[in-house]
Coordinates of C-alpha atoms in Angstrom, one line a residue:
M173 CA -30.8 9.4 -34.4
N174 CA -29.8 7.2 -31.5
R175 CA -31.9 6.3 -28.5
V176 CA -30.3 8.9 -26.2
E177 CA -31.1 11.6 -28.8
K178 CA -34.7 10.4 -28.9
F179 CA -34.9 10.8 -25.1
Q180 CA -33.6 14.4 -25.6
L181 CA -30.6 15.3 -23.5
S182 CA -32.3 18.4 -22.1
Q183 CA -35.3 16.5 -20.9
L184 CA -35.6 16.6 -17.1
L185 CA -35.1 13.4 -15.1
G186 CA -37.2 15.1 -12.4
Q187 CA -38.1 18.6 -11.4
Y188 CA -34.6 20.0 -11.6
L189 CA -31.9 17.9 -13.4
S190 CA -31.5 17.0 -17.0
L191 CA -30.0 13.8 -18.4
E192 CA -27.2 15.8 -19.8
E193 CA -26.3 17.3 -16.5
F194 CA -26.4 13.9 -14.8
C195 CA -24.1 12.4 -17.3
T196 CA -21.5 15.1 -17.9
C197 CA -20.9 16.6 -14.4
T198 CA -17.6 14.8 -13.6
Q199 CA -14.2 16.4 -13.8
T200 CA -13.0 13.2 -15.7
Y201 CA -15.7 13.7 -18.4
Q202 CA -14.7 17.4 -18.7
K203 CA -11.1 16.4 -19.2
Y204 CA -11.7 13.8 -21.8
V205 CA -15.0 15.2 -23.3
D206 CA -14.1 14.3 -26.9
R207 CA -13.3 10.6 -26.0
I208 CA -16.1 9.7 -23.7
D209 CA -19.7 8.8 -24.5
P210 CA -21.3 9.6 -21.1
Y211 CA -24.8 8.4 -21.8
P212 CA -26.7 5.2 -20.9
K213 CA -27.3 2.5 -23.5
N214 CA -30.0 0.6 -21.6
L215 CA -32.5 3.5 -21.6
E216 CA -35.5 1.4 -20.9
E217 CA -34.2 0.5 -17.4
T218 CA -31.6 3.1 -16.6
I219 CA -33.7 6.2 -17.2
P220 CA -36.5 5.2 -14.8
A221 CA -33.8 4.4 -12.2
L222 CA -32.3 7.9 -12.6
E223 CA -35.7 9.4 -12.5
A224 CA -36.5 7.6 -9.2
L225 CA -33.3 8.8 -7.6
C226 CA -34.1 12.4 -8.6
Q227 CA -37.7 12.1 -7.4
H228 CA -37.2 10.4 -4.1
I229 CA -33.8 11.8 -3.0
L230 CA -32.6 14.8 -5.0
A231 CA -35.9 16.7 -5.5
P232 CA -36.5 17.1 -1.7
V233 CA -32.9 18.2 -1.2
I234 CA -33.0 20.8 -3.9
A235 CA -36.5 22.0 -2.9
H236 CA -35.2 22.6 0.6
F237 CA -31.7 24.0 0.0
G238 CA -32.2 25.6 -3.5
R239 CA -31.0 24.8 -7.0
E240 CA -28.3 27.4 -6.9
R241 CA -26.6 25.7 -3.9
F242 CA -26.9 22.1 -5.2
Q243 CA -23.7 20.9 -6.9
L244 CA -23.7 17.5 -8.6
T245 CA -20.2 16.2 -8.7
Y246 CA -20.7 12.6 -10.0
G247 CA -23.9 11.3 -11.5
F248 CA -24.4 8.5 -14.0
C249 CA -21.3 6.4 -15.0
S250 CA -21.2 5.1 -18.6
K251 CA -19.0 2.3 -19.8
D252 CA -16.6 4.8 -21.3
L253 CA -16.5 7.0 -18.2
K254 CA -15.8 3.9 -16.1
R255 CA -12.8 3.1 -18.3
F256 CA -11.3 6.5 -17.9
L257 CA -12.0 6.8 -14.2
S258 CA -9.9 3.6 -13.6
Q259 CA -7.0 4.9 -15.6
K260 CA -4.2 7.3 -14.5
D261 CA -3.8 10.7 -15.9
P262 CA -0.8 10.5 -18.3
E263 CA 0.6 13.8 -17.1
T264 CA 0.3 13.5 -13.3
G265 CA 0.3 9.7 -12.9
I266 CA -2.7 10.1 -10.5
K267 CA -5.7 7.9 -11.0
N268 CA -8.6 9.9 -12.5
G269 CA -11.1 8.7 -9.9
R270 CA -12.5 5.9 -7.9
V271 CA -14.8 3.4 -9.4
D272 CA -16.5 0.3 -8.0
P273 CA -19.2 -0.5 -10.5
S274 CA -20.2 -3.8 -8.9
R275 CA -21.3 -2.0 -5.7
D276 CA -21.6 1.8 -6.1
Q277 CA -24.8 1.9 -8.3
H278 CA -23.5 4.8 -10.5
M279 CA -23.9 2.6 -13.6
A280 CA -27.6 2.1 -12.7
H281 CA -29.1 -0.6 -14.8
E282 CA -26.4 -0.8 -17.5
K283 CA -25.3 -4.2 -18.7
N284 CA -22.0 -5.6 -19.8
R285 CA -21.3 -7.4 -23.1
N286 CA -22.6 -10.7 -21.6
G287 CA -25.9 -9.1 -20.8
K288 CA -25.3 -9.0 -17.0
Y289 CA -25.8 -5.9 -14.9
Y290 CA -22.6 -4.2 -13.9
C291 CA -24.2 -3.7 -10.4
D292 CA -26.6 -6.4 -9.2
R293 CA -28.0 -4.0 -6.6
L294 CA -29.5 -1.9 -9.4
G295 CA -31.0 1.5 -8.6
A296 CA -28.9 4.6 -9.2
A297 CA -26.5 6.8 -7.4
C298 CA -24.9 10.2 -7.4
D299 CA -22.4 12.3 -5.4
F300 CA -23.3 15.9 -4.5
R301 CA -22.7 18.7 -2.1
I302 CA -24.6 21.8 -0.9
V303 CA -22.5 24.8 -1.4
G304 CA -21.7 26.6 1.9
M305 CA -22.8 23.7 4.1
E306 CA -20.7 21.0 5.8
S307 CA -21.6 17.5 4.6
D308 CA -22.2 16.2 8.1
R309 CA -25.0 18.7 8.5
L310 CA -26.4 17.5 5.1
V311 CA -26.4 13.9 6.3
E312 CA -28.2 14.9 9.4
W313 CA -30.8 16.7 7.4
I314 CA -31.3 13.6 5.1
L315 CA -31.8 11.4 8.2
E316 CA -34.2 13.8 9.8
Q317 CA -36.3 13.8 6.7
R318 CA -36.2 10.0 6.6
L319 CA -35.3 10.0 2.9
P320 CA -35.5 6.4 1.5
F321 CA -31.9 6.0 0.4
D322 CA -30.2 2.7 -0.3
S323 CA -26.6 3.6 0.6
L324 CA -25.0 6.8 1.9
Y325 CA -21.2 7.3 1.9
Y326 CA -19.8 10.1 4.0
Y327 CA -16.2 11.1 3.0
G328 CA -15.7 14.1 5.2
S329 CA -17.3 17.5 6.1
D330 CA -15.7 19.3 3.2
R331 CA -16.4 16.6 0.5
P332 CA -19.5 15.6 -1.4
I333 CA -21.7 12.7 -0.1
H334 CA -22.6 9.7 -2.2
I335 CA -26.2 8.6 -2.1
S336 CA -28.2 5.9 -3.9
Y337 CA -31.8 5.0 -4.4
G338 CA -32.8 1.4 -5.1
S339 CA -35.6 -1.0 -4.4
Q340 CA -33.9 -2.3 -1.2
H341 CA -34.0 1.0 0.7
K342 CA -31.3 -0.5 3.0
R343 CA -30.4 2.9 4.5
D344 CA -26.8 1.7 4.9
I345 CA -24.4 4.5 6.0
W346 CA -20.6 4.2 5.7
T347 CA -17.6 6.5 6.2
F348 CA -14.0 5.7 5.3
T349 CA -10.6 5.6 7.0
G350 CA -7.7 7.7 5.8
R351 CA -6.8 4.7 3.6
G352 CA -10.2 4.5 2.0
V353 CA -11.4 1.4 4.0
P354 CA -15.2 1.4 4.7
T355 CA -16.0 1.8 8.4
R356 CA -18.8 2.7 10.7
K357 CA -16.5 4.0 13.4
G358 CA -17.3 7.7 14.2
I359 CA -20.8 7.7 12.8
E360 CA -22.6 5.8 15.5
R361 CA -24.9 8.8 16.1
W362 CA -26.2 8.5 12.6
L363 CA -26.6 4.7 12.7
E364 CA -28.8 5.1 15.8
Q365 CA -31.2 7.2 13.7
V366 CA -31.6 4.6 10.9
E367 CA -34.4 2.2 11.4
P368 CA -33.3 -1.4 12.0
R369 CA -33.7 -3.8 9.1
F370 CA -35.8 -6.9 9.6

């Protein structure tokens, strides 16, 4: 029995989400299910980081909007999943997904073969949407509730948001140009709601 089995895949990371859900929700995993190990290896550090994300960010969201409307689209990123996300689909030639492990916190506290964290920012991240709600309204609700996020990425009103929880609680908000370049243009109203950092 490996360490993930000992943790039990059905065990909840918080009130609502299991480790299995958090690790197997991506379309890329579903496409290559027999070739990807989606689970963390550094359980001692990664599981508490995922639990903190669920407790401080996702539990309040789900409690307010309802479990049936909450749709997790990208949770934890394992080393195997990272590899497949960065590859192109052999049939379509389109990249499976976007991945930026050094910054996006989806790999939580996982370490590379040299014992270094993939993401020095630590913490954990996920992407989700609320079914039937535009994502700009979701961002506004998160800001009104003063949730202690680290980074929030807004990709458009009809797309999921990315949110992370980590010890820095930077409350950084970014959106992206049509070419995928990070910008703060167009989200000034949200930036005004975020407390200044000292």
